[in-house]
PDB file of C-alpha atoms in Angstrom:
ATOM      1  CA  UNK C 210     -95.391 -29.405  45.484  1.00 61.00           C
ATOM      2  CA  UNK C 211     -96.699 -31.645  48.265  1.00 71.00           C
ATOM      3  CA  UNK C 212     -98.132 -28.708  50.243  1.00 80.00           C
ATOM      4  CA  UNK C 213     -99.916 -27.450  47.131  1.00 81.00           C
ATOM      5  CA  UNK C 214    -101.794 -30.722  46.759  1.00 80.00           C
ATOM      6  CA  UNK C 215    -102.653 -30.809  50.453  1.00 84.00           C
ATOM      7  CA  UNK C 216    -104.116 -27.298  50.298  1.00 86.00           C
ATOM      8  CA  UNK C 217    -106.223 -28.152  47.289  1.00 89.00           C
ATOM      9  CA  UNK C 218    -107.370 -31.358  48.926  1.00 88.00           C
ATOM     10  CA  UNK C 219    -108.553 -29.415  51.984  1.00 89.00           C
ATOM     11  CA  UNK C 220    -110.380 -26.955  49.773  1.00 90.00           C
ATOM     12  CA  UNK C 221    -111.974 -29.822  47.844  1.00 89.00           C
ATOM     13  CA  UNK C 222    -113.095 -31.497  51.059  1.00 89.00           C
ATOM     14  CA  UNK C 223    -114.685 -28.261  52.246  1.00 91.00           C
ATOM     15  CA  UNK C 224    -116.543 -27.853  48.962  1.00 92.00           C
ATOM     16  CA  UNK C 225    -117.642 -31.470  48.981  1.00 91.00           C
ATOM     17  CA  UNK C 226    -118.778 -31.216  52.584  1.00 91.00           C
ATOM     18  CA  UNK C 227    -120.885 -28.122  52.005  1.00 91.00           C
ATOM     19  CA  UNK C 228    -122.342 -29.706  48.862  1.00 89.00           C
ATOM     20  CA  UNK C 229    -123.267 -32.896  50.726  1.00 90.00           C
ATOM     21  CA  UNK C 230    -124.858 -30.823  53.481  1.00 89.00           C
ATOM     22  CA  UNK C 231    -126.865 -28.936  50.891  1.00 89.00           C
ATOM     23  CA  UNK C 232    -128.026 -32.168  49.239  1.00 89.00           C
ATOM     24  CA  UNK C 233    -129.101 -33.699  52.548  1.00 90.00           C
ATOM     25  CA  UNK C 234    -130.895 -30.451  53.430  1.00 89.00           C
ATOM     26  CA  UNK C 235    -132.719 -30.433  50.080  1.00 90.00           C
ATOM     27  CA  UNK C 236    -133.717 -34.088  50.463  1.00 91.00           C
ATOM     28  CA  UNK C 237    -134.958 -33.430  53.975  1.00 91.00           C
ATOM     29  CA  UNK C 238    -137.047 -30.508  52.760  1.00 92.00           C
ATOM     30  CA  UNK C 239    -138.503 -32.608  49.950  1.00 92.00           C
ATOM     31  CA  UNK C 240    -139.385 -35.405  52.355  1.00 90.00           C
ATOM     32  CA  UNK C 241    -141.014 -32.914  54.719  1.00 91.00           C
ATOM     33  CA  UNK C 242    -143.064 -31.447  51.872  1.00 91.00           C
ATOM     34  CA  UNK C 243    -144.213 -34.916  50.848  1.00 89.00           C
ATOM     35  CA  UNK C 244    -145.211 -35.733  54.423  1.00 87.00           C
ATOM     36  CA  UNK C 245    -147.083 -32.441  54.727  1.00 86.00           C
ATOM     37  CA  UNK C 246    -148.894 -33.090  51.439  1.00 86.00           C
ATOM     38  CA  UNK C 247    -149.867 -36.568  52.570  1.00 84.00           C
ATOM     39  CA  UNK C 248    -151.146 -35.175  55.852  1.00 81.00           C
ATOM     40  CA  UNK C 249    -153.157 -32.475  54.125  1.00 80.00           C
ATOM     41  CA  UNK C 250    -154.666 -34.942  51.642  1.00 77.00           C
ATOM     42  CA  UNK C 251    -155.467 -37.281  54.530  1.00 76.00           C
ATOM     43  CA  UNK C 252    -157.176 -34.445  56.376  1.00 73.00           C
ATOM     44  CA  UNK C 253    -159.106 -33.492  53.257  1.00 72.00           C
ATOM     45  CA  UNK C 254    -160.309 -37.056  52.813  1.00 73.00           C
ATOM     46  CA  UNK C 255    -161.322 -37.198  56.458  1.00 74.00           C
ATOM     47  CA  UNK C 256    -163.194 -33.899  56.270  1.00 73.00           C
ATOM     48  CA  UNK C 257    -164.963 -35.073  53.101  1.00 72.00           C
ATOM     49  CA  UNK C 258    -165.904 -38.310  54.829  1.00 71.00           C
ATOM     50  CA  UNK C 259    -167.300 -36.330  57.754  1.00 71.00           C
ATOM     51  CA  UNK C 260    -169.426 -34.146  55.491  1.00 71.00           C
ATOM     52  CA  UNK C 261    -170.614 -37.209  53.573  1.00 70.00           C
ATOM     53  CA  UNK C 262    -171.603 -38.917  56.830  1.00 70.00           C
ATOM     54  CA  UNK C 263    -173.482 -35.811  57.921  1.00 69.00           C
ATOM     55  CA  UNK C 264    -175.363 -35.776  54.606  1.00 70.00           C
ATOM     56  CA  UNK C 265    -176.231 -39.460  54.998  1.00 69.00           C
ATOM     57  CA  UNK C 266    -177.459 -38.916  58.569  1.00 64.00           C
ATOM     58  CA  UNK C 267    -179.766 -36.131  57.416  1.00 61.00           C
TER      59      UNK C 267
END
């Protein structure tokens, strides 16, 4: 009986571990996407500012 519980516990730990890894991976990906979006919006704003400045200079 004791060995049965130990086996199941090991299996459970494996499952939990892989699940936690997956969650951390998903969170990391989400964070990266957010950073990329922020960067792209920042670049867009900068490029718009540049074009606006050029228009003003003309």
